[in-house]
Amino acid sequence: MTTDTPQFGALAGSMRDFRYLPGADLLARVDAFYQWQETRRAAGVWPLGRSTEQGAFSRCTARTDEGELFDGVNFASQDYLSLNSHAGVLETAIETMRAFGVHSAGSPALVGNTSLSIALEKKIGDFLGYDHVALFPTGWAAGFGVIKGLVRPNDHIVMDALSHACLQEGAQAATRNIHLFRHNRVDAVRAKLAKIRATDTENGILLVTESLFSMDSDTPDIRAMQELAHEYGATLVVDVAHDLGNLGPTGRGLIEAQGMLGKVDVVMGSFSKTFASNGGFVAARGRGVKEYMRYYSSPNTFSNAMSPANAAIVGKAFDIVASDEGAALRRKLMDNVLMLRSLLQGCGLEVYGDPSAIVCVRMGSEALARLVSRRLPSLGMLANLVEFPAVPKGQARFRLQVMARHSQHDIIDAVHRLSTAVADATDDMNALDTGAATVVTLDRDRPVVRRTVVEPDAPPARTATRSRRGSLAA
């Protein structure tokens, strides 16, 4: 480890600090990140890498990445319409695996498609108003692939600065001509496009945004973006991952709500938020775009196609979304969202953006947010901490992801447990600031009372708890 290797305490540092590490030994230099991770684990403020024991339901049992078992109300999983446990979706998955097997066994270019994936392409196209759709094995692959497939080194990408990592990494892989604009600022888009076209009228421009941003729960003016794209000879791509299926009068998302259904140049999305499956898609007009994606978008060309079961699950989910049941689920989801936001604000907690299945709760400092994350498992709540560099420094937050089948009791529990964790963590922070405790002595001076959780495989009468470091204690 060199003297330039970053070192931080449990409440300091960020993932960004370990992105570019010094040293010639590629394997040894990553120890700096692991040591920081271990420092945070020892203090109980490493909230990532958790796993559910038996599925991502509205209440579930989970483990930390060190094996500590806890249970509680789950606002950390992406299942906006609660289709993960829908009886019809489950039956579709089982019957499809019996009929088709479990594996696509090839890329879309090489016999990986099935009759189910072909039917799904048409179903999505009809749903969104496009004549051709290309499927991808994941939503990340679709976001990366649509950019890498369409853009060449001399082309330009004009992209919202808060765009998802798959879009940003696709851009970095495609060209050096990347122009980030201030979040949702139409005037900034115009300025970027005008500047490019003032010196380059020969090469392409891809304008990239999202219909619903997952960290701020806000949306751009999609019509204005599309008009600017037309004005400057650019192509607009809109990522609809977080709103398709669960927002809009008929579930067609914010593109529908803004009157832009079928009018955006290219739409890409993911099935992992609402449609109970891995996978993604790119929708456009004309078969030429689809065929080019198939052979020049590497995640499509060189990855196995979606499994038959995934394709069937997504198809069934689209059927539900388009039905009266889907409309009822969207209403229930929005009722839950509005109730959660109202109760959080009533407890003095600030939430971001507009009502959607994403309810981000502002913490502010990374140190406070990590101390809140230390408290939540013992209080019985799963929630995802988001901090720099995923969001700006000093704007750490918990991203609560709401499900249609969260009960009112679930929501009340979540608000009570989060607000209690914030209050306790604020006291923790005061103790640290005044010297009444240190991070090392925090467990002794400001102990977390751990809930006793029944081991899933143990007889009901026997209980077990785990220490933070994962050792089993009866």
CSV table of C-alpha atoms in Angstrom, one decimal:
chain,number,residue,atom,x,y,z
A,1,MET,CA,0.0,0.0,0.0
A,2,THR,CA,1.5,3.3,-1.0
A,3,THR,CA,1.5,6.5,1.1
A,4,ASP,CA,-1.1,7.9,-1.4
A,5,THR,CA,-3.6,5.3,-0.6
A,6,PRO,CA,-6.8,6.9,0.9
A,7,GLN,CA,-7.6,6.2,4.5
A,8,PHE,CA,-10.8,7.3,6.2
A,9,GLY,CA,-12.8,6.6,9.4
A,10,ALA,CA,-16.2,5.0,9.5
A,11,LEU,CA,-18.1,8.3,9.1
A,12,ALA,CA,-15.8,9.9,6.5
A,13,GLY,CA,-14.8,9.1,2.9
A,14,SER,CA,-16.9,7.9,0.0
A,15,MET,CA,-16.9,5.4,-2.8
A,16,ARG,CA,-15.5,8.1,-5.1
A,17,ASP,CA,-12.3,8.1,-3.0
A,18,PHE,CA,-11.5,4.5,-4.0
A,19,ARG,CA,-12.4,4.7,-7.7
A,20,TYR,CA,-8.9,5.6,-8.8
A,21,LEU,CA,-6.3,3.9,-6.6
A,22,PRO,CA,-2.5,4.3,-6.8
A,23,GLY,CA,-0.1,1.4,-7.1
A,24,ALA,CA,1.2,-1.0,-9.8
A,25,ASP,CA,-0.3,-4.2,-8.1
A,26,LEU,CA,-3.9,-4.3,-9.3
A,27,LEU,CA,-5.0,-6.8,-6.7
A,28,ALA,CA,-3.1,-5.5,-3.7
A,29,ARG,CA,-4.3,-1.9,-4.1
A,30,VAL,CA,-7.9,-2.7,-3.7
A,31,ASP,CA,-7.2,-3.5,0.0
A,32,ALA,CA,-7.6,0.2,0.7
A,33,PHE,CA,-11.3,0.0,-0.1
A,34,TYR,CA,-11.7,-3.3,1.9
A,35,GLN,CA,-10.1,-1.8,5.0
A,36,TRP,CA,-12.4,1.2,4.8
A,37,GLN,CA,-15.4,-1.2,4.3
A,38,GLU,CA,-14.2,-3.1,7.4
A,39,THR,CA,-13.9,0.0,9.4
A,40,ARG,CA,-17.5,0.9,8.6
A,41,ARG,CA,-18.7,-2.7,9.3
A,42,ALA,CA,-17.0,-2.6,12.7
A,43,ALA,CA,-18.9,0.6,13.5
A,44,GLY,CA,-22.2,-0.8,12.2
A,45,VAL,CA,-22.5,1.7,9.4
A,46,TRP,CA,-22.0,-0.4,6.3
A,47,PRO,CA,-25.5,-0.8,5.0
A,48,LEU,CA,-24.8,-2.4,1.6
A,49,GLY,CA,-24.7,-6.0,0.3
A,50,ARG,CA,-27.7,-7.3,2.2
A,51,SER,CA,-29.7,-10.3,1.2
A,52,THR,CA,-33.3,-11.4,1.8
A,53,GLU,CA,-33.8,-14.8,3.3
A,54,GLN,CA,-37.0,-15.8,1.3
A,55,GLY,CA,-37.7,-13.1,-1.1
A,56,ALA,CA,-38.3,-9.3,-1.4
A,57,PHE,CA,-41.8,-9.0,0.1
A,58,SER,CA,-43.3,-6.0,2.0
A,59,ARG,CA,-42.1,-7.6,5.2
A,60,CYS,CA,-39.1,-9.9,5.2
A,61,THR,CA,-36.1,-11.3,6.9
A,62,ALA,CA,-32.7,-10.2,5.7
A,63,ARG,CA,-29.0,-10.5,6.5
A,64,THR,CA,-26.2,-8.1,6.4
A,65,ASP,CA,-23.2,-9.1,4.2
A,66,GLU,CA,-21.6,-10.4,7.4
A,67,GLY,CA,-24.5,-12.7,8.2
A,68,GLU,CA,-26.3,-10.7,10.9
A,69,LEU,CA,-30.0,-11.6,10.8
A,70,PHE,CA,-32.7,-9.1,11.1
A,71,ASP,CA,-36.3,-8.6,10.0
A,72,GLY,CA,-38.7,-5.8,9.4
A,73,VAL,CA,-40.8,-3.8,7.0
A,74,ASN,CA,-39.2,-3.6,3.6
A,75,PHE,CA,-38.9,-0.3,1.7
A,76,ALA,CA,-35.7,-1.3,0.0
A,77,SER,CA,-36.9,-3.6,-2.8
A,78,GLN,CA,-38.1,-2.6,-6.3
A,79,ASP,CA,-41.5,-4.2,-6.8
A,80,TYR,CA,-43.8,-1.2,-7.3
A,81,LEU,CA,-47.0,-3.0,-8.3
A,82,SER,CA,-46.2,-6.0,-6.0
A,83,LEU,CA,-46.2,-8.4,-9.0
A,84,ASN,CA,-43.3,-10.4,-7.6
A,85,SER,CA,-45.8,-12.4,-5.5
A,86,HIS,CA,-48.8,-12.1,-7.9
A,87,ALA,CA,-50.5,-15.6,-8.3
A,88,GLY,CA,-50.9,-15.2,-12.1
A,89,VAL,CA,-47.2,-14.2,-12.5
A,90,LEU,CA,-46.0,-17.1,-10.4
A,91,GLU,CA,-48.1,-19.5,-12.4
A,92,THR,CA,-46.9,-18.1,-15.7
A,93,ALA,CA,-43.3,-18.6,-14.6
A,94,ILE,CA,-43.8,-22.2,-13.5
A,95,GLU,CA,-45.7,-23.2,-16.6
A,96,THR,CA,-43.2,-21.5,-18.9
A,97,MET,CA,-40.3,-23.3,-17.4
A,98,ARG,CA,-42.0,-26.6,-17.8
A,99,ALA,CA,-42.8,-25.9,-21.4
A,100,PHE,CA,-39.6,-24.1,-22.5
A,101,GLY,CA,-36.9,-25.0,-20.0
A,102,VAL,CA,-35.0,-22.4,-18.0
A,103,HIS,CA,-32.4,-21.0,-20.5
A,104,SER,CA,-32.5,-19.0,-23.7
A,105,ALA,CA,-29.2,-20.6,-24.7
A,106,GLY,CA,-28.2,-18.0,-27.2
A,107,SER,CA,-28.0,-14.3,-28.0
A,108,PRO,CA,-30.8,-12.5,-29.9
A,109,ALA,CA,-28.6,-12.8,-33.0
A,110,LEU,CA,-28.0,-16.5,-32.6
A,111,VAL,CA,-31.2,-18.4,-31.9
A,112,GLY,CA,-31.7,-17.0,-28.3
A,113,ASN,CA,-35.1,-15.6,-29.0
A,114,THR,CA,-38.2,-17.6,-28.5
A,115,SER,CA,-41.8,-17.2,-29.5
A,116,LEU,CA,-42.3,-15.6,-26.1
A,117,SER,CA,-39.7,-12.9,-26.6
A,118,ILE,CA,-41.0,-12.2,-30.2
A,119,ALA,CA,-44.5,-11.8,-28.8
A,120,LEU,CA,-43.2,-9.6,-26.0
A,121,GLU,CA,-41.5,-7.2,-28.5
A,122,LYS,CA,-44.8,-6.8,-30.2
A,123,LYS,CA,-46.7,-6.3,-27.0
A,124,ILE,CA,-44.4,-3.6,-25.8
A,125,GLY,CA,-44.4,-1.9,-29.2
A,126,ASP,CA,-48.2,-1.8,-29.2
A,127,PHE,CA,-48.3,-0.6,-25.6
A,128,LEU,CA,-46.0,2.4,-26.3
A,129,GLY,CA,-46.9,3.2,-29.9
A,130,TYR,CA,-43.7,1.9,-31.7
A,131,ASP,CA,-43.5,-0.6,-34.5
A,132,HIS,CA,-40.2,-2.2,-33.4
A,133,VAL,CA,-38.7,-3.2,-30.0
A,134,ALA,CA,-35.3,-4.8,-29.2
A,135,LEU,CA,-35.1,-6.8,-25.9
A,136,PHE,CA,-32.0,-6.8,-23.7
A,137,PRO,CA,-31.1,-9.3,-20.9
A,138,THR,CA,-31.1,-6.5,-18.3
A,139,GLY,CA,-32.2,-2.9,-18.0
A,140,TRP,CA,-28.6,-1.8,-17.5
A,141,ALA,CA,-27.7,-3.5,-20.7
A,142,ALA,CA,-30.5,-1.7,-22.5
A,143,GLY,CA,-29.3,1.7,-21.2
A,144,PHE,CA,-25.7,1.0,-22.0
A,145,GLY,CA,-26.5,-0.7,-25.3
A,146,VAL,CA,-28.7,1.9,-26.9
A,147,ILE,CA,-26.0,4.5,-26.5
A,148,LYS,CA,-23.0,2.3,-27.4
A,149,GLY,CA,-25.0,0.9,-30.4
A,150,LEU,CA,-26.0,4.2,-31.9
A,151,VAL,CA,-23.1,6.6,-31.1
A,152,ARG,CA,-19.7,6.6,-32.8
A,153,PRO,CA,-16.5,8.4,-31.7
A,154,ASN,CA,-17.1,11.6,-33.7
A,155,ASP,CA,-20.7,11.9,-32.5
A,156,HIS,CA,-21.9,13.9,-29.5
A,157,ILE,CA,-23.9,13.0,-26.4
A,158,VAL,CA,-25.9,15.7,-24.6
A,159,MET,CA,-26.9,14.1,-21.3
A,160,ASP,CA,-28.6,15.1,-18.0
A,161,ALA,CA,-25.9,15.3,-15.4
A,162,LEU,CA,-28.0,13.0,-13.1
A,163,SER,CA,-28.6,10.3,-15.6
A,164,HIS,CA,-28.2,6.7,-14.5
A,165,ALA,CA,-24.8,5.0,-14.4
A,166,CYS,CA,-25.8,2.7,-17.3
A,167,LEU,CA,-26.4,5.7,-19.5
A,168,GLN,CA,-23.2,7.5,-18.4
A,169,GLU,CA,-21.0,4.5,-18.8
A,170,GLY,CA,-22.5,3.8,-22.3
A,171,ALA,CA,-21.7,7.3,-23.2
A,172,GLN,CA,-18.1,7.0,-21.9
A,173,ALA,CA,-17.7,3.8,-23.9
A,174,ALA,CA,-19.0,5.4,-27.1
A,175,THR,CA,-17.3,8.8,-27.5
A,176,ARG,CA,-15.3,11.5,-25.7
A,177,ASN,CA,-17.7,14.1,-26.9
A,178,ILE,CA,-19.9,14.1,-23.8
A,179,HIS,CA,-21.8,17.3,-22.8
A,180,LEU,CA,-23.5,17.1,-19.4
A,181,PHE,CA,-26.3,19.6,-18.8
A,182,ARG,CA,-27.7,20.8,-15.5
A,183,HIS,CA,-30.5,18.6,-14.2
A,184,ASN,CA,-33.8,19.1,-16.1
A,185,ARG,CA,-32.7,22.5,-17.4
A,186,VAL,CA,-34.2,22.9,-20.9
A,187,ASP,CA,-32.3,26.2,-21.4
A,188,ALA,CA,-29.0,24.3,-20.7
A,189,VAL,CA,-30.0,21.7,-23.3
A,190,ARG,CA,-30.5,24.4,-25.9
A,191,ALA,CA,-27.2,26.0,-25.1
A,192,LYS,CA,-25.3,22.7,-25.4
A,193,LEU,CA,-27.0,21.8,-28.7
A,194,ALA,CA,-26.5,25.3,-30.2
A,195,LYS,CA,-22.8,25.2,-29.3
A,196,ILE,CA,-22.3,21.8,-30.9
A,197,ARG,CA,-24.1,22.7,-34.1
A,198,ALA,CA,-22.2,26.0,-34.4
A,199,THR,CA,-19.1,24.0,-35.2
A,200,ASP,CA,-20.3,20.5,-36.2
A,201,THR,CA,-23.1,19.9,-38.6
A,202,GLU,CA,-21.8,16.6,-39.9
A,203,ASN,CA,-22.0,14.3,-36.9
A,204,GLY,CA,-24.8,12.9,-34.8
A,205,ILE,CA,-26.1,14.1,-31.4
A,206,LEU,CA,-27.8,11.9,-28.9
A,207,LEU,CA,-29.8,13.7,-26.3
A,208,VAL,CA,-30.4,11.6,-23.2
A,209,THR,CA,-32.7,12.0,-20.2
A,210,GLU,CA,-35.0,10.0,-17.9
A,211,SER,CA,-38.7,10.3,-17.5
A,212,LEU,CA,-38.4,9.9,-13.7
A,213,PHE,CA,-35.1,10.3,-11.9
A,214,SER,CA,-34.7,7.8,-9.1
A,215,MET,CA,-32.8,10.0,-6.6
A,216,ASP,CA,-35.0,13.1,-6.8
A,217,SER,CA,-38.3,11.8,-8.0
A,218,ASP,CA,-38.7,14.5,-10.6
A,219,THR,CA,-39.2,14.6,-14.4
A,220,PRO,CA,-38.1,16.8,-17.3
A,221,ASP,CA,-40.2,18.6,-19.8
A,222,ILE,CA,-40.1,15.8,-22.4
A,223,ARG,CA,-42.0,17.7,-25.1
A,224,ALA,CA,-39.5,20.5,-24.9
A,225,MET,CA,-36.6,18.1,-25.0
A,226,GLN,CA,-38.0,16.4,-28.1
A,227,GLU,CA,-38.7,19.8,-29.8
A,228,LEU,CA,-35.1,20.8,-29.2
A,229,ALA,CA,-33.8,17.5,-30.6
A,230,HIS,CA,-35.8,18.1,-33.8
A,231,GLU,CA,-34.6,21.7,-34.0
A,232,TYR,CA,-30.9,20.8,-33.8
A,233,GLY,CA,-31.0,17.6,-35.7
A,234,ALA,CA,-30.5,15.4,-32.6
A,235,THR,CA,-32.1,12.2,-31.5
A,236,LEU,CA,-33.8,12.0,-28.1
A,237,VAL,CA,-33.6,8.9,-25.9
A,238,VAL,CA,-35.8,8.7,-22.7
A,239,ASP,CA,-35.2,6.1,-20.0
A,240,VAL,CA,-38.6,5.1,-18.5
A,241,ALA,CA,-37.3,2.5,-16.0
A,242,HIS,CA,-39.0,3.9,-12.9
A,243,ASP,CA,-42.4,5.1,-14.1
A,244,LEU,CA,-43.5,2.7,-16.9
A,245,GLY,CA,-46.3,0.5,-15.7
A,246,ASN,CA,-46.9,2.2,-12.4
A,247,LEU,CA,-47.6,5.9,-13.3
A,248,GLY,CA,-49.8,7.5,-15.9
A,249,PRO,CA,-53.6,7.1,-16.6
A,250,THR,CA,-53.1,3.7,-18.3
A,251,GLY,CA,-49.7,2.8,-16.8
A,252,ARG,CA,-47.7,4.2,-19.7
A,253,GLY,CA,-45.7,6.5,-17.4
A,254,LEU,CA,-44.8,10.1,-17.6
A,255,ILE,CA,-44.4,10.1,-21.3
A,256,GLU,CA,-48.2,9.4,-21.4
A,257,ALA,CA,-48.9,12.0,-18.7
A,258,GLN,CA,-47.1,14.6,-20.8
A,259,GLY,CA,-48.9,13.7,-24.0
A,260,MET,CA,-45.8,12.3,-25.7
A,261,LEU,CA,-46.8,8.7,-26.1
A,262,GLY,CA,-45.3,7.4,-29.3
A,263,LYS,CA,-43.7,10.8,-30.1
A,264,VAL,CA,-40.3,10.4,-28.5
A,265,ASP,CA,-37.5,9.3,-30.9
A,266,VAL,CA,-36.3,6.3,-28.8
A,267,VAL,CA,-37.6,4.9,-25.5
A,268,MET,CA,-35.7,2.5,-23.4
A,269,GLY,CA,-36.6,0.9,-20.1
A,270,SER,CA,-36.1,-1.8,-17.5
A,271,PHE,CA,-38.5,-4.6,-16.3
A,272,SER,CA,-36.9,-4.8,-12.9
A,273,LYS,CA,-38.9,-2.1,-11.2
A,274,THR,CA,-42.5,-2.9,-12.1
A,275,PHE,CA,-42.6,-6.0,-14.3
A,276,ALA,CA,-41.1,-8.5,-11.8
A,277,SER,CA,-38.2,-9.6,-13.9
A,278,ASN,CA,-34.8,-8.9,-15.2
A,279,GLY,CA,-34.6,-7.5,-18.7
A,280,GLY,CA,-34.8,-4.3,-20.7
A,281,PHE,CA,-35.9,-2.9,-24.0
A,282,VAL,CA,-35.3,-0.2,-26.7
A,283,ALA,CA,-38.3,1.0,-28.7
A,284,ALA,CA,-38.1,3.0,-31.9
A,285,ARG,CA,-39.8,3.5,-35.2
A,286,GLY,CA,-38.5,1.5,-38.1
A,287,ARG,CA,-37.0,-2.0,-38.2
A,288,GLY,CA,-33.6,-0.6,-39.1
A,289,VAL,CA,-33.0,0.6,-35.5
A,290,LYS,CA,-33.9,-2.7,-34.0
A,291,GLU,CA,-31.7,-4.7,-36.5
A,292,TYR,CA,-28.8,-2.3,-35.8
A,293,MET,CA,-29.2,-2.8,-32.1
A,294,ARG,CA,-29.2,-6.6,-32.6
A,295,TYR,CA,-25.8,-6.6,-34.4
A,296,TYR,CA,-24.0,-3.5,-33.2
A,297,SER,CA,-25.1,-3.1,-29.6
A,298,SER,CA,-22.7,-5.4,-27.7
A,299,PRO,CA,-24.9,-6.3,-24.7
A,300,ASN,CA,-27.5,-7.5,-27.3
A,301,THR,CA,-25.2,-9.2,-29.7
A,302,PHE,CA,-22.8,-10.9,-27.2
A,303,SER,CA,-25.1,-11.7,-24.2
A,304,ASN,CA,-27.7,-14.4,-23.9
A,305,ALA,CA,-31.2,-13.3,-24.6
A,306,MET,CA,-33.8,-13.1,-21.9
A,307,SER,CA,-34.8,-16.5,-20.6
A,308,PRO,CA,-38.2,-17.8,-21.7
A,309,ALA,CA,-39.6,-17.5,-18.2
A,310,ASN,CA,-38.5,-13.8,-17.9
A,311,ALA,CA,-40.1,-13.0,-21.3
A,312,ALA,CA,-43.3,-14.7,-20.2
A,313,ILE,CA,-43.3,-13.0,-16.8
A,314,VAL,CA,-42.9,-9.6,-18.4
A,315,GLY,CA,-45.7,-10.3,-20.9
A,316,LYS,CA,-48.0,-11.3,-18.1
A,317,ALA,CA,-47.1,-8.2,-16.1
A,318,PHE,CA,-47.9,-6.0,-19.1
A,319,ASP,CA,-51.3,-7.7,-19.3
A,320,ILE,CA,-51.9,-6.9,-15.7
A,321,VAL,CA,-50.7,-3.3,-16.1
A,322,ALA,CA,-53.2,-2.8,-18.9
A,323,SER,CA,-56.1,-4.4,-17.0
A,324,ASP,CA,-58.6,-3.0,-14.4
A,325,GLU,CA,-56.5,-4.8,-11.8
A,326,GLY,CA,-53.5,-2.9,-12.9
A,327,ALA,CA,-55.4,0.4,-12.6
A,328,ALA,CA,-56.4,-0.6,-9.1
A,329,LEU,CA,-52.8,-1.5,-8.2
A,330,ARG,CA,-51.6,1.9,-9.4
A,331,ARG,CA,-54.3,3.7,-7.3
A,332,LYS,CA,-53.3,1.7,-4.3
A,333,LEU,CA,-49.6,2.4,-4.9
A,334,MET,CA,-50.3,6.2,-5.2
A,335,ASP,CA,-52.4,6.1,-2.0
A,336,ASN,CA,-49.5,4.5,-0.2
A,337,VAL,CA,-47.0,7.0,-1.7
A,338,LEU,CA,-49.1,10.0,-0.6
A,339,MET,CA,-49.7,8.6,2.9
A,340,LEU,CA,-46.0,7.9,3.3
A,341,ARG,CA,-44.9,11.3,2.1
A,342,SER,CA,-47.5,13.0,4.4
A,343,LEU,CA,-46.6,11.1,7.5
A,344,LEU,CA,-42.9,11.7,6.9
A,345,GLN,CA,-43.4,15.4,6.5
A,346,GLY,CA,-45.6,15.4,9.6
A,347,CYS,CA,-42.6,14.0,11.5
A,348,GLY,CA,-40.4,16.9,10.3
A,349,LEU,CA,-38.6,14.8,7.6
A,350,GLU,CA,-38.0,16.3,4.2
A,351,VAL,CA,-38.9,14.3,1.1
A,352,TYR,CA,-37.7,15.0,-2.5
A,353,GLY,CA,-39.6,15.6,-5.7
A,354,ASP,CA,-43.0,14.6,-6.9
A,355,PRO,CA,-45.2,11.7,-5.7
A,356,SER,CA,-44.0,8.4,-7.2
A,357,ALA,CA,-43.0,5.0,-6.0
A,358,ILE,CA,-39.6,6.6,-5.0
A,359,VAL,CA,-39.8,8.5,-1.8
A,360,CYS,CA,-36.4,9.9,-0.9
A,361,VAL,CA,-35.9,11.2,2.6
A,362,ARG,CA,-33.3,13.8,3.1
A,363,MET,CA,-30.6,13.2,5.8
A,364,GLY,CA,-28.0,15.8,4.7
A,365,SER,CA,-24.6,14.8,6.1
A,366,GLU,CA,-23.1,11.4,5.3
A,367,ALA,CA,-22.1,10.9,8.9
A,368,LEU,CA,-25.7,11.4,10.2
A,369,ALA,CA,-27.1,9.2,7.4
A,370,ARG,CA,-24.6,6.4,8.3
A,371,LEU,CA,-25.6,6.6,12.0
A,372,VAL,CA,-29.3,6.3,11.0
A,373,SER,CA,-28.4,3.2,8.9
A,374,ARG,CA,-26.8,1.7,12.1
A,375,ARG,CA,-30.1,2.1,13.9
A,376,LEU,CA,-32.6,0.8,11.3
A,377,PRO,CA,-32.0,-3.0,11.4
A,378,SER,CA,-32.5,-3.2,15.2
A,379,LEU,CA,-35.7,-1.1,14.7
A,380,GLY,CA,-37.0,-3.5,12.1
A,381,MET,CA,-36.7,-1.6,8.8
A,382,LEU,CA,-35.0,-2.2,5.5
A,383,ALA,CA,-34.2,1.0,3.6
A,384,ASN,CA,-31.4,1.9,1.1
A,385,LEU,CA,-28.9,4.6,2.1
A,386,VAL,CA,-27.8,6.7,-0.9
A,387,GLU,CA,-24.8,8.9,-0.5
A,388,PHE,CA,-22.0,10.7,-2.5
A,389,PRO,CA,-21.1,10.1,-5.3
A,390,ALA,CA,-24.6,8.7,-6.2
A,391,VAL,CA,-26.0,12.0,-5.0
A,392,PRO,CA,-24.2,15.3,-4.3
A,393,LYS,CA,-22.0,15.6,-1.3
A,394,GLY,CA,-23.9,16.6,1.8
A,395,GLN,CA,-27.2,15.4,0.3
A,396,ALA,CA,-27.3,11.9,1.6
A,397,ARG,CA,-30.7,10.3,1.7
A,398,PHE,CA,-32.7,7.1,2.2
A,399,ARG,CA,-34.5,6.0,-0.9
A,400,LEU,CA,-37.8,4.3,0.2
A,401,GLN,CA,-39.3,2.3,-2.6
A,402,VAL,CA,-43.1,1.8,-2.2
A,403,MET,CA,-45.1,-1.3,-3.1
A,404,ALA,CA,-48.8,-1.4,-4.0
A,405,ARG,CA,-49.2,-4.1,-1.4
A,406,HIS,CA,-47.6,-2.2,1.5
A,407,SER,CA,-50.4,-2.0,4.1
A,408,GLN,CA,-51.2,1.2,6.0
A,409,HIS,CA,-49.7,-0.6,9.0
A,410,ASP,CA,-46.4,-1.1,7.0
A,411,ILE,CA,-46.3,2.6,6.2
A,412,ILE,CA,-47.0,3.8,9.8
A,413,ASP,CA,-44.3,1.3,11.0
A,414,ALA,CA,-41.8,2.6,8.4
A,415,VAL,CA,-42.4,6.3,9.4
A,416,HIS,CA,-42.2,5.5,13.1
A,417,ARG,CA,-39.0,3.4,12.8
A,418,LEU,CA,-37.2,5.9,10.5
A,419,SER,CA,-38.1,8.9,12.6
A,420,THR,CA,-36.9,7.0,15.7
A,421,ALA,CA,-33.7,6.1,14.0
A,422,VAL,CA,-33.1,9.7,13.0
A,423,ALA,CA,-33.7,11.0,16.5
A,424,ASP,CA,-31.4,8.4,18.0
A,425,ALA,CA,-28.8,9.0,15.4
A,426,THR,CA,-28.9,12.7,16.0
A,427,ASP,CA,-28.2,12.0,19.7
A,428,ASP,CA,-25.4,9.7,18.6
A,429,MET,CA,-24.0,12.5,16.5
A,430,ASN,CA,-24.2,15.0,19.4
A,431,ALA,CA,-22.3,12.5,21.6
A,432,LEU,CA,-19.6,12.2,19.0
A,433,ASP,CA,-19.4,16.0,18.6
A,434,THR,CA,-19.1,16.7,22.3
A,435,GLY,CA,-16.7,13.9,23.0
A,436,ALA,CA,-19.1,11.9,25.1
A,437,ALA,CA,-18.5,8.9,22.8
A,438,THR,CA,-16.2,8.0,19.9
A,439,VAL,CA,-16.9,5.9,16.9
A,440,VAL,CA,-14.9,3.1,18.5
A,441,THR,CA,-16.9,3.3,21.8
A,442,LEU,CA,-20.2,4.1,20.3
A,443,ASP,CA,-21.6,0.5,20.8
A,444,ARG,CA,-20.7,0.8,24.5
A,445,ASP,CA,-21.8,4.4,25.1
A,446,ARG,CA,-24.8,4.5,22.7
A,447,PRO,CA,-25.7,0.8,22.3
A,448,VAL,CA,-28.1,-0.5,19.7
A,449,VAL,CA,-30.7,-2.9,21.2
A,450,ARG,CA,-30.7,-5.8,18.9
A,451,ARG,CA,-34.0,-7.6,18.1
A,452,THR,CA,-34.0,-11.4,18.6
A,453,VAL,CA,-34.8,-13.0,15.3
A,454,VAL,CA,-35.8,-16.6,14.7
A,455,GLU,CA,-33.4,-18.5,12.5
A,456,PRO,CA,-35.5,-19.7,9.5
A,457,ASP,CA,-34.3,-23.3,9.8
A,458,ALA,CA,-34.5,-23.5,13.6
A,459,PRO,CA,-37.4,-24.9,15.6
A,460,PRO,CA,-39.9,-22.2,16.6
A,461,ALA,CA,-39.0,-22.5,20.2
A,462,ARG,CA,-35.3,-21.8,19.6
A,463,THR,CA,-34.1,-18.2,18.9
A,464,ALA,CA,-30.7,-16.9,17.9
A,465,THR,CA,-29.1,-13.5,17.5
A,466,ARG,CA,-26.0,-12.5,15.7
A,467,SER,CA,-23.3,-10.0,16.7
A,468,ARG,CA,-22.4,-7.3,14.2
A,469,ARG,CA,-19.5,-9.3,13.0
A,470,GLY,CA,-21.7,-12.3,12.3
A,471,SER,CA,-20.8,-14.8,15.1
A,472,LEU,CA,-23.8,-16.8,16.2
A,473,ALA,CA,-24.9,-16.5,19.8
A,474,ALA,CA,-27.8,-18.6,21.2
